[in-house]
Amino acid sequence: MADGIEVVRGKRIAIMFEARKCIHSRACVLTRPDVFVPNAEGEWIHPDAASSDAVARIAHECPSGAIRYERVDGGEMEHEPIVNLIRLRENGPLAVNADIVLDGNRVGFRATLCRCGASKNKPYCDTSHIASEFKATGEPPTKESSPLAARGGVLNISSQTDGPLLVEGNVEFVSGTGRTTNRTTKASLCRCGHSANKPYCDGTHKAIRFKSD
């Protein structure tokens, strides 16, 4: 364990697990319960229970970036996506897949960001949306937008004090069913949980005196 990251090294691949980012999407324990053993007493991560390619695929399915890996066998590492995406989770967070620079720090290619306003681990989601009974559709109306000249590259996301998330870079917004709802290079996203125009900010954070810390 180092800096809150659990590292388990196998013969072919090492798995890194960062609990504070985990939103319990459970893709890991449902897909490969032999690698990620649910409800285990003691050691629960077993990198050698599957091929390194299979372990890598599990990590890629982790929306929060809580699971990462390091190849020991010389195989291909995770790389930035060709298309930057922000997926809208029904009554839940923003799932980002891009080369993410968050508040000036490169944080990897996957992250789930709070949009309910209740997370104690902002800007990351900590599943507080469940207890707060946050409501936000994962199927917003489609905005009229043109294809982007480029679809990848660095995506800069900055948390505004007591305000929204500012997103700069090529990005496509995708609904829960995979429908593209918007394509843009700049957006201001609600994170107070009260915008009438979710996922976008409409200034309501000022009226409700939202505090981001």
CSV table of C-alpha atoms in Angstrom, one decimal:
chain,number,residue,atom,x,y,z
A,1,MET,CA,0.0,0.0,0.0
A,2,ALA,CA,1.4,3.4,-1.0
A,3,ASP,CA,-0.4,6.7,-1.2
A,4,GLY,CA,-3.7,4.9,-0.7
A,5,ILE,CA,-3.1,2.6,-3.7
A,6,GLU,CA,-3.0,-1.1,-3.1
A,7,VAL,CA,-0.4,-2.8,-5.4
A,8,VAL,CA,-0.6,-6.6,-6.0
A,9,ARG,CA,2.2,-7.9,-8.3
A,10,GLY,CA,1.7,-11.1,-10.3
A,11,LYS,CA,4.1,-12.9,-12.6
A,12,ARG,CA,2.9,-11.1,-15.8
A,13,ILE,CA,1.0,-8.1,-14.6
A,14,ALA,CA,0.7,-5.8,-11.5
A,15,ILE,CA,-2.7,-4.5,-10.4
A,16,MET,CA,-3.1,-1.2,-8.7
A,17,PHE,CA,-6.3,-0.5,-6.8
A,18,GLU,CA,-7.2,3.0,-5.5
A,19,ALA,CA,-10.1,2.6,-3.1
A,20,ARG,CA,-11.0,6.3,-2.8
A,21,LYS,CA,-11.9,6.4,-6.5
A,22,CYS,CA,-14.0,3.2,-6.5
A,23,ILE,CA,-17.7,3.7,-7.2
A,24,HIS,CA,-18.5,0.0,-6.8
A,25,SER,CA,-19.7,-0.5,-10.4
A,26,ARG,CA,-18.8,-4.1,-9.8
A,27,ALA,CA,-17.6,-4.9,-13.3
A,28,CYS,CA,-14.5,-6.4,-11.9
A,29,VAL,CA,-16.1,-8.9,-9.4
A,30,LEU,CA,-18.9,-9.8,-11.8
A,31,THR,CA,-16.6,-10.3,-14.8
A,32,ARG,CA,-13.7,-12.1,-13.2
A,33,PRO,CA,-14.5,-13.1,-9.6
A,34,ASP,CA,-11.4,-15.3,-9.6
A,35,VAL,CA,-9.2,-12.2,-10.1
A,36,PHE,CA,-11.2,-9.8,-7.9
A,37,VAL,CA,-12.7,-12.1,-5.3
A,38,PRO,CA,-15.9,-10.5,-3.7
A,39,ASN,CA,-16.3,-10.6,0.1
A,40,ALA,CA,-12.9,-12.3,0.6
A,41,GLU,CA,-11.2,-12.3,4.0
A,42,GLY,CA,-7.6,-11.1,3.4
A,43,GLU,CA,-6.1,-11.0,-0.1
A,44,TRP,CA,-8.8,-10.4,-2.7
A,45,ILE,CA,-6.8,-9.5,-5.8
A,46,HIS,CA,-5.2,-12.3,-7.7
A,47,PRO,CA,-3.4,-11.1,-10.9
A,48,ASP,CA,-2.2,-14.6,-11.9
A,49,ALA,CA,-5.7,-16.0,-12.0
A,50,ALA,CA,-6.2,-14.7,-15.6
A,51,SER,CA,-4.0,-13.8,-18.5
A,52,SER,CA,-2.5,-10.3,-18.5
A,53,ASP,CA,-4.7,-9.4,-21.5
A,54,ALA,CA,-7.8,-10.4,-19.5
A,55,VAL,CA,-6.7,-8.4,-16.5
A,56,ALA,CA,-6.1,-5.4,-18.7
A,57,ARG,CA,-9.6,-5.7,-20.2
A,58,ILE,CA,-11.1,-5.7,-16.7
A,59,ALA,CA,-9.2,-2.5,-15.8
A,60,HIS,CA,-10.5,-0.8,-19.0
A,61,GLU,CA,-14.0,-1.6,-17.9
A,62,CYS,CA,-13.5,0.2,-14.6
A,63,PRO,CA,-15.2,3.6,-15.2
A,64,SER,CA,-13.6,5.3,-12.1
A,65,GLY,CA,-10.0,4.5,-12.8
A,66,ALA,CA,-9.8,2.8,-9.4
A,67,ILE,CA,-8.2,-0.2,-11.2
A,68,ARG,CA,-5.0,0.3,-13.2
A,69,TYR,CA,-2.3,-2.1,-14.2
A,70,GLU,CA,1.4,-2.3,-15.1
A,71,ARG,CA,2.5,-5.0,-17.6
A,72,VAL,CA,5.5,-7.1,-16.6
A,73,ASP,CA,5.3,-9.3,-19.7
A,74,GLY,CA,6.0,-6.4,-22.1
A,75,GLY,CA,2.4,-6.4,-23.4
A,76,GLU,CA,0.6,-3.3,-24.5
A,77,MET,CA,-0.3,-0.7,-21.8
A,78,GLU,CA,-3.5,1.3,-21.7
A,79,HIS,CA,-3.4,4.3,-24.0
A,80,GLU,CA,-5.5,7.4,-24.5
A,81,PRO,CA,-8.8,6.8,-26.3
A,82,ILE,CA,-9.3,7.8,-29.9
A,83,VAL,CA,-12.5,9.5,-29.0
A,84,ASN,CA,-12.9,11.5,-25.7
A,85,LEU,CA,-16.1,10.7,-24.0
A,86,ILE,CA,-18.2,11.8,-21.0
A,87,ARG,CA,-20.9,9.3,-20.3
A,88,LEU,CA,-23.9,10.4,-18.3
A,89,ARG,CA,-24.9,7.9,-15.6
A,90,GLU,CA,-28.5,7.8,-14.7
A,91,ASN,CA,-28.9,9.5,-11.2
A,92,GLY,CA,-25.1,9.3,-10.9
A,93,PRO,CA,-21.8,10.7,-11.9
A,94,LEU,CA,-20.0,11.8,-15.0
A,95,ALA,CA,-17.9,9.0,-16.4
A,96,VAL,CA,-14.9,10.4,-18.3
A,97,ASN,CA,-12.7,8.5,-20.7
A,98,ALA,CA,-9.9,10.7,-22.1
A,99,ASP,CA,-6.4,11.7,-21.5
A,100,ILE,CA,-7.5,13.6,-18.4
A,101,VAL,CA,-5.8,16.6,-16.8
A,102,LEU,CA,-7.9,17.3,-13.6
A,103,ASP,CA,-7.1,20.6,-11.8
A,104,GLY,CA,-3.7,20.6,-13.4
A,105,ASN,CA,-2.8,17.0,-12.7
A,106,ARG,CA,-2.7,14.1,-15.1
A,107,VAL,CA,-4.9,11.5,-13.5
A,108,GLY,CA,-5.1,8.8,-16.2
A,109,PHE,CA,-7.7,7.9,-18.8
A,110,ARG,CA,-10.7,7.1,-16.7
A,111,ALA,CA,-12.5,9.0,-13.9
A,112,THR,CA,-16.0,9.4,-12.4
A,113,LEU,CA,-16.7,12.9,-11.3
A,114,CYS,CA,-19.4,14.0,-8.8
A,115,ARG,CA,-22.4,15.9,-10.2
A,116,CYS,CA,-24.8,15.5,-7.2
A,117,GLY,CA,-22.9,18.0,-5.0
A,118,ALA,CA,-22.8,15.6,-2.0
A,119,SER,CA,-19.5,13.8,-2.5
A,120,LYS,CA,-16.9,14.1,0.3
A,121,ASN,CA,-14.2,13.3,-2.2
A,122,LYS,CA,-14.8,16.1,-4.7
A,123,PRO,CA,-14.3,16.3,-7.6
A,124,TYR,CA,-14.5,12.5,-7.6
A,125,CYS,CA,-17.7,10.6,-7.0
A,126,ASP,CA,-17.9,8.7,-3.7
A,127,THR,CA,-21.5,7.3,-4.4
A,128,SER,CA,-23.1,9.9,-2.1
A,129,HIS,CA,-25.7,10.3,-4.9
A,130,ILE,CA,-27.3,7.1,-3.6
A,131,ALA,CA,-27.9,8.4,-0.1
A,132,SER,CA,-28.9,11.8,-1.2
A,133,GLU,CA,-31.4,10.4,-3.7
A,134,PHE,CA,-29.9,12.5,-6.5
A,135,LYS,CA,-32.0,12.6,-9.7
A,136,ALA,CA,-30.5,13.3,-13.1
A,137,THR,CA,-31.3,11.7,-16.3
A,138,GLY,CA,-28.8,9.7,-18.3
A,139,GLU,CA,-30.8,10.4,-21.4
A,140,PRO,CA,-30.9,14.2,-21.9
A,141,PRO,CA,-32.1,15.8,-25.2
A,142,THR,CA,-29.7,15.7,-28.1
A,143,LYS,CA,-28.1,19.1,-28.8
A,144,GLU,CA,-27.5,20.1,-32.3
A,145,SER,CA,-23.7,19.8,-32.9
A,146,SER,CA,-21.2,19.3,-35.7
A,147,PRO,CA,-18.6,16.6,-36.0
A,148,LEU,CA,-15.3,17.7,-34.3
A,149,ALA,CA,-12.3,18.3,-36.4
A,150,ALA,CA,-10.4,16.1,-33.9
A,151,ARG,CA,-11.9,13.7,-31.4
A,152,GLY,CA,-9.0,12.9,-29.0
A,153,GLY,CA,-6.2,14.7,-27.2
A,154,VAL,CA,-5.8,16.1,-23.7
A,155,LEU,CA,-9.1,16.9,-21.9
A,156,ASN,CA,-8.6,19.6,-19.3
A,157,ILE,CA,-11.1,19.7,-16.5
A,158,SER,CA,-11.0,22.3,-13.7
A,159,SER,CA,-13.1,22.5,-10.6
A,160,GLN,CA,-14.3,26.0,-10.0
A,161,THR,CA,-14.4,27.0,-6.4
A,162,ASP,CA,-18.1,26.7,-5.2
A,163,GLY,CA,-19.0,26.4,-8.9
A,164,PRO,CA,-19.1,24.0,-12.0
A,165,LEU,CA,-16.5,21.9,-13.7
A,166,LEU,CA,-15.0,23.6,-16.7
A,167,VAL,CA,-14.1,21.2,-19.5
A,168,GLU,CA,-11.8,22.2,-22.4
A,169,GLY,CA,-10.8,20.0,-25.2
A,170,ASN,CA,-12.4,17.7,-27.7
A,171,VAL,CA,-15.2,15.7,-26.1
A,172,GLU,CA,-18.4,13.9,-26.9
A,173,PHE,CA,-21.2,13.5,-24.4
A,174,VAL,CA,-22.9,10.1,-24.5
A,175,SER,CA,-26.2,9.0,-22.9
A,176,GLY,CA,-26.6,5.8,-21.0
A,177,THR,CA,-27.8,4.0,-24.1
A,178,GLY,CA,-24.8,5.2,-26.1
A,179,ARG,CA,-26.5,8.0,-28.0
A,180,THR,CA,-24.3,11.1,-28.7
A,181,THR,CA,-26.0,14.0,-27.1
A,182,ASN,CA,-23.4,16.7,-27.8
A,183,ARG,CA,-20.0,17.3,-29.3
A,184,THR,CA,-18.0,20.3,-28.2
A,185,THR,CA,-14.6,21.7,-27.2
A,186,LYS,CA,-15.8,23.6,-24.2
A,187,ALA,CA,-18.5,23.1,-21.5
A,188,SER,CA,-19.5,24.1,-18.0
A,189,LEU,CA,-20.9,21.2,-16.1
A,190,CYS,CA,-23.1,21.3,-13.1
A,191,ARG,CA,-21.7,19.8,-9.9
A,192,CYS,CA,-24.0,21.4,-7.3
A,193,GLY,CA,-26.8,18.9,-8.3
A,194,HIS,CA,-29.5,21.5,-8.8
A,195,SER,CA,-29.1,22.8,-12.4
A,196,ALA,CA,-32.3,22.7,-14.4
A,197,ASN,CA,-30.2,22.0,-17.5
A,198,LYS,CA,-28.1,19.0,-16.3
A,199,PRO,CA,-25.5,18.0,-17.1
A,200,TYR,CA,-24.7,21.6,-17.9
A,201,CYS,CA,-24.4,24.5,-15.4
A,202,ASP,CA,-27.2,27.1,-15.3
A,203,GLY,CA,-25.8,29.2,-12.5
A,204,THR,CA,-28.0,27.7,-9.8
A,205,HIS,CA,-24.9,27.0,-7.6
A,206,LYS,CA,-24.9,30.8,-6.8
A,207,ALA,CA,-28.5,30.8,-5.7
A,208,ILE,CA,-28.2,27.8,-3.4
A,209,ARG,CA,-24.8,28.9,-2.1
A,210,PHE,CA,-23.1,25.7,-3.1
A,211,LYS,CA,-19.8,25.0,-1.4
A,212,SER,CA,-17.3,22.8,-3.2
A,213,ASP,CA,-15.2,21.9,-0.1
